[in-house]
mmCIF file with all atom_site columns, C-alpha atoms and ligand atoms in Angstrom:
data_model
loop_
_atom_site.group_PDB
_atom_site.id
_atom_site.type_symbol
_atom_site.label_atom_id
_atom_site.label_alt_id
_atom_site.label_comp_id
_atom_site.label_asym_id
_atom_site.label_entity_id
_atom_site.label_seq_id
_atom_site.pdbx_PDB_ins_code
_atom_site.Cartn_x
_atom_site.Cartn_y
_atom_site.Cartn_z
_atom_site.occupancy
_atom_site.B_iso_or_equiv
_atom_site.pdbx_formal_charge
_atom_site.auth_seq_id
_atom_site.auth_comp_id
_atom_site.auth_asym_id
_atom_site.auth_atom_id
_atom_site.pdbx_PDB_model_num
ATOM   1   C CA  . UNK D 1 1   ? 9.805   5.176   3.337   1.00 0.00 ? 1   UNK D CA  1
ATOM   2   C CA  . UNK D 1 2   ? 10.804  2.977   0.278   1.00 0.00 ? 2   UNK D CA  1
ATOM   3   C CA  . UNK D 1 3   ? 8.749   4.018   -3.329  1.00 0.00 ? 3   UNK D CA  1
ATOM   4   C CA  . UNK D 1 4   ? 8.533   0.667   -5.062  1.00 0.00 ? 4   UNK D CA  1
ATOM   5   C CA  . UNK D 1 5   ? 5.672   1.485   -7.563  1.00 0.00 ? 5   UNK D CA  1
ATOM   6   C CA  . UNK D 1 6   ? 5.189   4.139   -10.701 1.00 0.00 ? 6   UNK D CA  1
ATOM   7   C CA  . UNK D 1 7   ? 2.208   5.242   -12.018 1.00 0.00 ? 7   UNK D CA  1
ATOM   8   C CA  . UNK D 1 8   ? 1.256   7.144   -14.875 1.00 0.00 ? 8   UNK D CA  1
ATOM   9   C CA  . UNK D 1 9   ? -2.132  8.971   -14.700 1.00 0.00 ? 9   UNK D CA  1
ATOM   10  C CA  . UNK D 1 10  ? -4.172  8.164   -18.011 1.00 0.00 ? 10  UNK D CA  1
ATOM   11  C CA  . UNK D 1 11  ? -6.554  9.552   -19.793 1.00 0.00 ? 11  UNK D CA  1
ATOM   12  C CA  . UNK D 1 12  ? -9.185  6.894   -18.157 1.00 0.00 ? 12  UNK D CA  1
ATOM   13  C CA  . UNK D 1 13  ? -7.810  7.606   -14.597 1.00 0.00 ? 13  UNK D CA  1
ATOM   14  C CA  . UNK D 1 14  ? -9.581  11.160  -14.604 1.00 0.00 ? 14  UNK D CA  1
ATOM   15  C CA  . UNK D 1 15  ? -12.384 12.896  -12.622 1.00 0.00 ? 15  UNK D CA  1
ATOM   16  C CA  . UNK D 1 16  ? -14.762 14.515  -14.685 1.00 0.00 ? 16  UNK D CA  1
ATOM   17  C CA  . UNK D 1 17  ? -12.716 17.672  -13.435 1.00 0.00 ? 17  UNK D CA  1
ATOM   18  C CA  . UNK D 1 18  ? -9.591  16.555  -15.505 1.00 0.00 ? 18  UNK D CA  1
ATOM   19  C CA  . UNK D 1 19  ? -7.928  15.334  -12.233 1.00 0.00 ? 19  UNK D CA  1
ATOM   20  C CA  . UNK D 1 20  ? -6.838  11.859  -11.048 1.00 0.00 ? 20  UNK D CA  1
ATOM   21  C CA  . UNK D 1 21  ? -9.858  10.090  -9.706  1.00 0.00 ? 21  UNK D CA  1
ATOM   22  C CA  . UNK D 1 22  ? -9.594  9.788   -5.877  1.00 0.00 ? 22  UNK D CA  1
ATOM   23  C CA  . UNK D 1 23  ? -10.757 6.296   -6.172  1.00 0.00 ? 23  UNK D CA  1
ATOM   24  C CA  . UNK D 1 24  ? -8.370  5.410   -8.621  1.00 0.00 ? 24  UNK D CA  1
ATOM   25  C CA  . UNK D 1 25  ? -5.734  6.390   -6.801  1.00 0.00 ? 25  UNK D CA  1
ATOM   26  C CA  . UNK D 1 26  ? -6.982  4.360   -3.445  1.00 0.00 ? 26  UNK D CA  1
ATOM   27  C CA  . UNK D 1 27  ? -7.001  1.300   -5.931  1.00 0.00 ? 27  UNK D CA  1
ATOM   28  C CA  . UNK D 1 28  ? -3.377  1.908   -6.636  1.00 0.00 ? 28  UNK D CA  1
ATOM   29  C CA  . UNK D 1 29  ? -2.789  2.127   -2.662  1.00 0.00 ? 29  UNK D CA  1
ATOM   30  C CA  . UNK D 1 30  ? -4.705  -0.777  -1.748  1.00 0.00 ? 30  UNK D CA  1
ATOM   31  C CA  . UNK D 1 31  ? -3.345  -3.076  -4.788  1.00 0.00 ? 31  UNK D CA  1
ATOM   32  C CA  . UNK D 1 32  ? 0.273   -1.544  -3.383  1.00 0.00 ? 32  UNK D CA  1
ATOM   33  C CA  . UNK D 1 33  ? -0.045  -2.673  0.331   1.00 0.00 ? 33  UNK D CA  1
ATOM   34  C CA  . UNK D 1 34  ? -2.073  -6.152  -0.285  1.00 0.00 ? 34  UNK D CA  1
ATOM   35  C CA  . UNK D 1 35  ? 1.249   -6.496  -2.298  1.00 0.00 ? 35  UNK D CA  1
ATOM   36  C CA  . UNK D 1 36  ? 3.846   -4.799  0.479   1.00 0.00 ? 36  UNK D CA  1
ATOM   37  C CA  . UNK D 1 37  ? 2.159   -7.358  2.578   1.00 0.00 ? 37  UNK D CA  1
ATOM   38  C CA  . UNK D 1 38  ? 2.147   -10.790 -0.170  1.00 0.00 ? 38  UNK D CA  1
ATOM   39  C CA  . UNK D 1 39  ? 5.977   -10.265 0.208   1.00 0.00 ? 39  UNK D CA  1
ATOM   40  C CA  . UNK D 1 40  ? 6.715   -9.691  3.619   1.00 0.00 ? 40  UNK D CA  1
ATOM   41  C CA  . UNK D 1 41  ? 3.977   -12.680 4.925   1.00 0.00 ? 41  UNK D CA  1
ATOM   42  C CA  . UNK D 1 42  ? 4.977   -14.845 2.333   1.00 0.00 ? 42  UNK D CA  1
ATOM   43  C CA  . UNK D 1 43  ? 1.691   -15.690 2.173   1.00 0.00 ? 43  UNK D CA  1
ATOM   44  C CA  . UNK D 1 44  ? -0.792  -14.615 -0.705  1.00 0.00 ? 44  UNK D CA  1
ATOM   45  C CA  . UNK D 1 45  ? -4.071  -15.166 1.490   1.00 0.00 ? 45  UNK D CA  1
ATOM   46  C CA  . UNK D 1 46  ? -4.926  -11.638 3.088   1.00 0.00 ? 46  UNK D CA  1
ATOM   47  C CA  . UNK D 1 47  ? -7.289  -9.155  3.509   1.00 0.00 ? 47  UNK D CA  1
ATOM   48  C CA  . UNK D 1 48  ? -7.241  -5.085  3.744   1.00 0.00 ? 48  UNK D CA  1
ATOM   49  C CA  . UNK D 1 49  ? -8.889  -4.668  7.276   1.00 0.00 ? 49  UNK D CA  1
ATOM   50  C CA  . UNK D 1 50  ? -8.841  -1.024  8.255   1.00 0.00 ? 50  UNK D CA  1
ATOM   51  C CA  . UNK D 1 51  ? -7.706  2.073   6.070   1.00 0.00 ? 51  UNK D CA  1
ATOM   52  C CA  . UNK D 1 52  ? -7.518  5.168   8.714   1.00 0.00 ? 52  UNK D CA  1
ATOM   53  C CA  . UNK D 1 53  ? -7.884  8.944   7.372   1.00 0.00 ? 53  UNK D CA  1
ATOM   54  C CA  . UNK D 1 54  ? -6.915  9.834   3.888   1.00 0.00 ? 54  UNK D CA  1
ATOM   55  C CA  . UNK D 1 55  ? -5.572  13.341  3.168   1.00 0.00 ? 55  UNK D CA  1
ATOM   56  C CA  . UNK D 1 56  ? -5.555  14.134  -0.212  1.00 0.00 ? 56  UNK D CA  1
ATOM   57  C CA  . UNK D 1 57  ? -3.153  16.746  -0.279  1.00 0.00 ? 57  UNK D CA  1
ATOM   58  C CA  . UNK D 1 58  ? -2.840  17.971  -3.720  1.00 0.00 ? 58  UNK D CA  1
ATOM   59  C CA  . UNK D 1 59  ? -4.257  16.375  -7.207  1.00 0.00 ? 59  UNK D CA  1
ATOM   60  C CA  . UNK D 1 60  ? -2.077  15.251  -10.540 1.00 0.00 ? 60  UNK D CA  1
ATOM   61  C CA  . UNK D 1 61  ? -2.610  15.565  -13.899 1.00 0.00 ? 61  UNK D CA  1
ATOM   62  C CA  . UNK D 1 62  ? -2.737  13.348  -17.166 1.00 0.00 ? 62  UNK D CA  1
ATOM   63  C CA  . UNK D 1 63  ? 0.420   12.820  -18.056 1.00 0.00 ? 63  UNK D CA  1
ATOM   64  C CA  . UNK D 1 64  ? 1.661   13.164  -14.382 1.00 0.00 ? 64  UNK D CA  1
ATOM   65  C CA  . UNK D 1 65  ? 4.063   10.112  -12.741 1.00 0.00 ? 65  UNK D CA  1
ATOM   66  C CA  . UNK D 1 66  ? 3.216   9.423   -9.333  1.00 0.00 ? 66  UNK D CA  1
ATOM   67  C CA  . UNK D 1 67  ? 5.001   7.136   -7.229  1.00 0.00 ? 67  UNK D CA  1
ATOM   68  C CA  . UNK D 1 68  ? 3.528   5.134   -4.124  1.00 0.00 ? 68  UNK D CA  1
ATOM   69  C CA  . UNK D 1 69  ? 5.506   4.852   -0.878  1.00 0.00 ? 69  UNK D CA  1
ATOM   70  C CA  . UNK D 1 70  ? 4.875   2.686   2.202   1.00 0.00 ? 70  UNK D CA  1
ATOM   71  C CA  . UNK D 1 71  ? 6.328   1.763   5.341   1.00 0.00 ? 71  UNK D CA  1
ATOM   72  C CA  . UNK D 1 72  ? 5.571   -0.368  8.450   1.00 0.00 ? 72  UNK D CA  1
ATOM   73  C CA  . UNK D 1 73  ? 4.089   0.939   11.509  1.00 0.00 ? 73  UNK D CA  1
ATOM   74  C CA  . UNK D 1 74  ? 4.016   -2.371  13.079  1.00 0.00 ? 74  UNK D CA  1
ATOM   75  C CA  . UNK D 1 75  ? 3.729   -5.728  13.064  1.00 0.00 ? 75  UNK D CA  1
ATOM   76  C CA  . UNK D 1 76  ? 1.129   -7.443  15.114  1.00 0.00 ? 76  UNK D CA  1
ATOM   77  C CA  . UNK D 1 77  ? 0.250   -10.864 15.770  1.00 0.00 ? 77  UNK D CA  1
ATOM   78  C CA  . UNK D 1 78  ? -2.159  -11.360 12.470  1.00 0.00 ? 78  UNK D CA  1
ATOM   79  C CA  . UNK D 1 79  ? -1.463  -8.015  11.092  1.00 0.00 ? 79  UNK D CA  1
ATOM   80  C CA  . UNK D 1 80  ? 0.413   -5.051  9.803   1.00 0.00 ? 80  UNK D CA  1
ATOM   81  C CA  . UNK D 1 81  ? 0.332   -1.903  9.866   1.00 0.00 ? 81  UNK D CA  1
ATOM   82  C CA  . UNK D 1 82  ? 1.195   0.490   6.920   1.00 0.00 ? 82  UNK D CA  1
ATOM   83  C CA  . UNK D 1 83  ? 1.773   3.787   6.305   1.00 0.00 ? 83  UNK D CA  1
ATOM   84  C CA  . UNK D 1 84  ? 1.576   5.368   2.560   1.00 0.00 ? 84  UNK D CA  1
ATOM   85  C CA  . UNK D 1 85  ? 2.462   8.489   0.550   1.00 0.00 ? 85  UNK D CA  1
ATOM   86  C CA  . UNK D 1 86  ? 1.735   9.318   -2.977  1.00 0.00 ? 86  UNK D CA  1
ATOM   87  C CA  . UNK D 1 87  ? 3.961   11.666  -4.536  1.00 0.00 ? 87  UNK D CA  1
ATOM   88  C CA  . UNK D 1 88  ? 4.687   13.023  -8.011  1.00 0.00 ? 88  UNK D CA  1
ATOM   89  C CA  . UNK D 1 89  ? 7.297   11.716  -9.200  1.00 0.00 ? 89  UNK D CA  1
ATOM   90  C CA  . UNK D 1 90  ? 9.312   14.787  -10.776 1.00 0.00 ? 90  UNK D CA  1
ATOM   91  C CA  . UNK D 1 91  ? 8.258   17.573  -7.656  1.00 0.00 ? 91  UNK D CA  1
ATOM   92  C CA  . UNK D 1 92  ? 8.049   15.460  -5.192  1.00 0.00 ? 92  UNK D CA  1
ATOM   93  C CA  . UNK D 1 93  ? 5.132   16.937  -4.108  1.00 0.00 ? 93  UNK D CA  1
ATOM   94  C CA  . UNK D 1 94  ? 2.723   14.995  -1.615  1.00 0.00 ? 94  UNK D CA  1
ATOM   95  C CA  . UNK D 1 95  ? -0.430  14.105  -3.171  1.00 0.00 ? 95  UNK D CA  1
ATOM   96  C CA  . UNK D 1 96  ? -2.055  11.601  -0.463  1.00 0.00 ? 96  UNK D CA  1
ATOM   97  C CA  . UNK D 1 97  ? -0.691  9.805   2.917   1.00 0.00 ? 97  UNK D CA  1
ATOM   98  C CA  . UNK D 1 98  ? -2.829  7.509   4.783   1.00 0.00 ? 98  UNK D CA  1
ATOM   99  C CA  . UNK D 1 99  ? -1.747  6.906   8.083   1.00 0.00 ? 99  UNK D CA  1
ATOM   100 C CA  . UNK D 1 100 ? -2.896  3.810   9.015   1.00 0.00 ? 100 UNK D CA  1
ATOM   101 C CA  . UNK D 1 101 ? -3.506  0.709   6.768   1.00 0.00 ? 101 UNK D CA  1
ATOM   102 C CA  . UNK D 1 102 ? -4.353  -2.884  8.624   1.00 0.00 ? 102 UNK D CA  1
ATOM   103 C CA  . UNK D 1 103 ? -3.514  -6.120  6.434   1.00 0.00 ? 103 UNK D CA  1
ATOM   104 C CA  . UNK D 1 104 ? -4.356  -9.247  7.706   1.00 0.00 ? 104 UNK D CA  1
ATOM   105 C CA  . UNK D 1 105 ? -2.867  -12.489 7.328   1.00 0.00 ? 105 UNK D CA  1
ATOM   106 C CA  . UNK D 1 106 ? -5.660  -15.248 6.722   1.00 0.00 ? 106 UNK D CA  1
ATOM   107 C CA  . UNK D 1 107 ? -4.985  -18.930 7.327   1.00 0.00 ? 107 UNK D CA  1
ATOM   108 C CA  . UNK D 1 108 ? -6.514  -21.965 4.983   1.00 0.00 ? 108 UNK D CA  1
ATOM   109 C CA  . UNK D 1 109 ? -9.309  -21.148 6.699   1.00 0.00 ? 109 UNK D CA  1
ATOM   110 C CA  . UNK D 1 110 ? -10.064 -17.903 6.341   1.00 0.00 ? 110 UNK D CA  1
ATOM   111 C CA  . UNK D 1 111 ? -9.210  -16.567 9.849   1.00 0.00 ? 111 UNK D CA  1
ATOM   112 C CA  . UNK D 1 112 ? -6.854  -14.388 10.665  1.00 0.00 ? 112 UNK D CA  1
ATOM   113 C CA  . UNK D 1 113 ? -3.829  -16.728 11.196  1.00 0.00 ? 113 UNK D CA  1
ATOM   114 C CA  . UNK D 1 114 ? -0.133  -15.967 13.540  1.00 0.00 ? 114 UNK D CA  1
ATOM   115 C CA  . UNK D 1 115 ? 2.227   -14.223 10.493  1.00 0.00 ? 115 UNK D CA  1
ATOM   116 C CA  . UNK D 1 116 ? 5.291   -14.740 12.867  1.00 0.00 ? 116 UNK D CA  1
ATOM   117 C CA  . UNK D 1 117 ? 6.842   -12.059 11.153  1.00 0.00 ? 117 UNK D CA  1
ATOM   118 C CA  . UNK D 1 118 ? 8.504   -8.681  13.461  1.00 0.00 ? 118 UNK D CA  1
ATOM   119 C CA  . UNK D 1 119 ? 10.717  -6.826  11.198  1.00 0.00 ? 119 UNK D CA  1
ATOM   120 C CA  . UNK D 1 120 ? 10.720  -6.019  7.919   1.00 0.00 ? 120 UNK D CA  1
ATOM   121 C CA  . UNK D 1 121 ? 12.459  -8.603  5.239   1.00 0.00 ? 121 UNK D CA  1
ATOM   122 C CA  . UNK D 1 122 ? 14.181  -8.307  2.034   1.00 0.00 ? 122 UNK D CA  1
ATOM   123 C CA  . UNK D 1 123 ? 13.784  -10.661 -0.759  1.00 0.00 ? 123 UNK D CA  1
ATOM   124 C CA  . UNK D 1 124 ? 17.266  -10.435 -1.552  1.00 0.00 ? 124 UNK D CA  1
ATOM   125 C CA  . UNK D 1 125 ? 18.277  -11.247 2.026   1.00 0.00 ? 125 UNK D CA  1
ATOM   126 C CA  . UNK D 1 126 ? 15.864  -13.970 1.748   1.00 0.00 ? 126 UNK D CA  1
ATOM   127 C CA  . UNK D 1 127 ? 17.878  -15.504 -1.340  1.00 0.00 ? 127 UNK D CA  1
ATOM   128 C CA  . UNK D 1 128 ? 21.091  -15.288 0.302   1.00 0.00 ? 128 UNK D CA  1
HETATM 129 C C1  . LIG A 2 .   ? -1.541  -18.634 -9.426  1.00 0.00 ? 1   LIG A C1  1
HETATM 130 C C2  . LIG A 2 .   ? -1.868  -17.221 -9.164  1.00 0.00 ? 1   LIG A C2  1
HETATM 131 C C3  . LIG A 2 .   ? -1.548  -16.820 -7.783  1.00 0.00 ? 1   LIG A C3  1
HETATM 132 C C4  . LIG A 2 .   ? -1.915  -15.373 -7.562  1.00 0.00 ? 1   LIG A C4  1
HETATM 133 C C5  . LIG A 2 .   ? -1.615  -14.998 -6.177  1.00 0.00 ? 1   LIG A C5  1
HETATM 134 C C6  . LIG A 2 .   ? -1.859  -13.547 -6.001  1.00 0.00 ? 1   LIG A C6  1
HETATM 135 C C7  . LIG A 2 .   ? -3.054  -13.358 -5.134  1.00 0.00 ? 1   LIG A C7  1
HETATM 136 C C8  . LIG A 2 .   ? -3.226  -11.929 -5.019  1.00 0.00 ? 1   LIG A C8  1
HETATM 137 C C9  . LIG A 2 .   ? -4.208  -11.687 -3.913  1.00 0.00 ? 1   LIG A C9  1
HETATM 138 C C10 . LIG A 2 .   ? -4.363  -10.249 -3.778  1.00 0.00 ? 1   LIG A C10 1
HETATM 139 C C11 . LIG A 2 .   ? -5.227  -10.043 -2.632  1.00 0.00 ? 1   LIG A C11 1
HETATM 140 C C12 . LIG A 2 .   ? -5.499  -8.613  -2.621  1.00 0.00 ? 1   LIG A C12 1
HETATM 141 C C13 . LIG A 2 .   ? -6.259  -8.241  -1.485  1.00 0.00 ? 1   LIG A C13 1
HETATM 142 C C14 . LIG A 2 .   ? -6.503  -6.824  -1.643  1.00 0.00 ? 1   LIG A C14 1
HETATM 143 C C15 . LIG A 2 .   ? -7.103  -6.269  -0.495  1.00 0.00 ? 1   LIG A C15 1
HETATM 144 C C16 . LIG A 2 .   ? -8.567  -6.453  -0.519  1.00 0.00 ? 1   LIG A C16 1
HETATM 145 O O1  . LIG A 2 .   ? -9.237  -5.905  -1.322  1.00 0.00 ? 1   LIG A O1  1
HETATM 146 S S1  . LIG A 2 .   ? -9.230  -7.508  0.633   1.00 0.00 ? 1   LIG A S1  1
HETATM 147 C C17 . LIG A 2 .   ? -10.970 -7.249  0.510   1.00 0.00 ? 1   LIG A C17 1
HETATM 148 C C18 . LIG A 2 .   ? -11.462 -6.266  1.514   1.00 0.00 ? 1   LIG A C18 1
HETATM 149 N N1  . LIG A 2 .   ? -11.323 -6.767  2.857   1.00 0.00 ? 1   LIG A N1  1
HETATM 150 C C19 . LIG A 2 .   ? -12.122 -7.722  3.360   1.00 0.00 ? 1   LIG A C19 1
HETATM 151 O O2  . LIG A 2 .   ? -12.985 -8.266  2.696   1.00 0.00 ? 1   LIG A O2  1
HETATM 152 C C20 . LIG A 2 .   ? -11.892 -8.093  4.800   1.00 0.00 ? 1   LIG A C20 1
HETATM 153 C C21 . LIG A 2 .   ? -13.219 -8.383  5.502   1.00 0.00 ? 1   LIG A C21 1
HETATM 154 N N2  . LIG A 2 .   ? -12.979 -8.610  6.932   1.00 0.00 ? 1   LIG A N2  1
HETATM 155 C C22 . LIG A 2 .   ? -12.730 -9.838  7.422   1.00 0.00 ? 1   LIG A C22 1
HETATM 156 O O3  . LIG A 2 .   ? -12.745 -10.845 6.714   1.00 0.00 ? 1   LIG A O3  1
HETATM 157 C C23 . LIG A 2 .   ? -12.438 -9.943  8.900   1.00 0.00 ? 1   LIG A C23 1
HETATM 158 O O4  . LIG A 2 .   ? -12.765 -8.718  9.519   1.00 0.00 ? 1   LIG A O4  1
HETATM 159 C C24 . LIG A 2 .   ? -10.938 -10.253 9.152   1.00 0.00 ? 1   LIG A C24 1
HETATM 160 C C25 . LIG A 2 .   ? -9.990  -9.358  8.373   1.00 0.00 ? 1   LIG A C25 1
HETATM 161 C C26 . LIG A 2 .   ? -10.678 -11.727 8.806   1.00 0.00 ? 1   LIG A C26 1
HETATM 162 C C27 . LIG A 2 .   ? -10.547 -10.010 10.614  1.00 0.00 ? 1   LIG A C27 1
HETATM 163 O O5  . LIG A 2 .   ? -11.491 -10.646 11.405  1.00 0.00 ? 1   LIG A O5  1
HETATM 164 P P1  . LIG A 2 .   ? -11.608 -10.223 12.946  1.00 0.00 ? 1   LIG A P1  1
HETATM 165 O O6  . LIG A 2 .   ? -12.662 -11.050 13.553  1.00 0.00 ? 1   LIG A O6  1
HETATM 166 O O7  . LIG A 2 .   ? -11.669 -8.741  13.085  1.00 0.00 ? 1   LIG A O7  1
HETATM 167 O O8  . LIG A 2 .   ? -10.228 -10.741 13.487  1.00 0.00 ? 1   LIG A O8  1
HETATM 168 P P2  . LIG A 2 .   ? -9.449  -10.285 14.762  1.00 0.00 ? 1   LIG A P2  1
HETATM 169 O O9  . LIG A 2 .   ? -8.721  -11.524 15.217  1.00 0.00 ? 1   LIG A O9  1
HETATM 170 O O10 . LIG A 2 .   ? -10.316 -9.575  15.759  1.00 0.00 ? 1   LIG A O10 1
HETATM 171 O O11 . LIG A 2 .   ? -8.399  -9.206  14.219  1.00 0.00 ? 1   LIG A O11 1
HETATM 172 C C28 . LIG A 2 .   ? -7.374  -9.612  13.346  1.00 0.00 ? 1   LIG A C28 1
HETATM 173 C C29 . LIG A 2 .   ? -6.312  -8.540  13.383  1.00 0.00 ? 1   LIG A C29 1
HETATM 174 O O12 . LIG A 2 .   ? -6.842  -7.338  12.845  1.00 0.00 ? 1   LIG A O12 1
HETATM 175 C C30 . LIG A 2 .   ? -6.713  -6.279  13.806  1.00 0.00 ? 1   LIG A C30 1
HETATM 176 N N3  . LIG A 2 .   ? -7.907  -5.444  13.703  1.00 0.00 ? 1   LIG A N3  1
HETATM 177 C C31 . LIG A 2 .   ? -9.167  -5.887  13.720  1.00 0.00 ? 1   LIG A C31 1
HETATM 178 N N4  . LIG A 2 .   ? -10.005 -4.826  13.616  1.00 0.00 ? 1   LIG A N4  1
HETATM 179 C C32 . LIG A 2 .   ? -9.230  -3.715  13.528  1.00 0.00 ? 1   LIG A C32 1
HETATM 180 C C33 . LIG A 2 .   ? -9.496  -2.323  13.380  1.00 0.00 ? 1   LIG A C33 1
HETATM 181 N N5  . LIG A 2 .   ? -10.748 -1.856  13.318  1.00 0.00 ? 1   LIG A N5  1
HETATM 182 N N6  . LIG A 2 .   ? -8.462  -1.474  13.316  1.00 0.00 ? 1   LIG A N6  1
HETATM 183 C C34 . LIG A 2 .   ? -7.190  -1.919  13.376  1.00 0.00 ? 1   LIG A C34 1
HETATM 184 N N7  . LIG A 2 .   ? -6.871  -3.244  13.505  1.00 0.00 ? 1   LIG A N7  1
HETATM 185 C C35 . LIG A 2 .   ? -7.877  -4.120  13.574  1.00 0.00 ? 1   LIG A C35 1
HETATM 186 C C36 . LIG A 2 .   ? -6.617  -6.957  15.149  1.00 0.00 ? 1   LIG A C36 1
HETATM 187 O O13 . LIG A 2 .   ? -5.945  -6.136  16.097  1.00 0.00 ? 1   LIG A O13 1
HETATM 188 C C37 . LIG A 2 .   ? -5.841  -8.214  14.793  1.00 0.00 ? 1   LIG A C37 1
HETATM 189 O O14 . LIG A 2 .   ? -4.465  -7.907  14.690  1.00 0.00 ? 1   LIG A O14 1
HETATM 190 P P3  . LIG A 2 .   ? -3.328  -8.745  15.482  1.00 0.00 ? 1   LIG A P3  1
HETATM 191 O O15 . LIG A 2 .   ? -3.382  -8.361  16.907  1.00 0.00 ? 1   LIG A O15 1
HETATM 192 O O16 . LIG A 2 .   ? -3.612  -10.232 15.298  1.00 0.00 ? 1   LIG A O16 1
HETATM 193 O O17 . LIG A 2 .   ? -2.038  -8.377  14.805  1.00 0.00 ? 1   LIG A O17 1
#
């Protein structure tokens, strides 16, 4: 699993417990793999379709780094599949994985359109 993105929690990303705000840190996730999946589509039309359990596995702090991790499953027809971890930064401990997350590739007209994409890509490979 490749961590592309830092975070730093801020003082606005709390619960009123003084932890990071689950939802806050979905945002991140979702914002993360509608991105993951921009660059490997090449395409900047699609959707978040399913999101599968989330196990938040420990919390972070203000002042905390956490990175965000995610991999490919699979690669469907219209589709990915993701996997994600978020992790702090300096202990490397877990904080959340989500096991599943569908992105779907949307054509001009809004359907879910062929990607024609099986493995993963690098930009850099791209640019060659
Ligand atoms: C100049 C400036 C430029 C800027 C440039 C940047 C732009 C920066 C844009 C950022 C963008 C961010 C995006 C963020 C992410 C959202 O926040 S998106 C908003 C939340 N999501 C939505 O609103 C989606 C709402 N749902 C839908 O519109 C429809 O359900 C969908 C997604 C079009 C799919 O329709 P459908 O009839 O279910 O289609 P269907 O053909 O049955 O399934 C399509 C695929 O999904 C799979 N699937 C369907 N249901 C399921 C399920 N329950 N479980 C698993 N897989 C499923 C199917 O297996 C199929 O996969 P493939 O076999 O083709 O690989």
């Amino acid at each position: 699993m490749r961590f592309h993105t830092r975070k730093w929690v801020k003082p606005e990303d709390l619960n009123p417990n003084g932890s990071l705000f689950g939802g806050q840190l979905l945002a991140w996730i979702d914002e993360e793999a509608a991105l993951y999946t921009i660059i490997q589509f090449e395409n900047s039309k699609i959707v978040t379709k399913y999101i599968s359990e989330i196990n938040f596995m420990s919390s972070a702090v203000q002042g905390d780094i956490v990175e965000l991790g995610i991999d490919v499953v699979k690669f469907g027809k219209s589709s990915v599949t993701l996997k994600c971890e978020a992790r702090n930064k300096m202990t490397r401990e877990t904080i959340l994985t989500v096991d599943n997350i569908v992105m779907v590739n949307l054509g001009k007209d809004g359907k879910p359109a062929p990607h024609g994409k099986t493995e993963i890509e690098f930009v850099k490979d791209r640019l060659a």
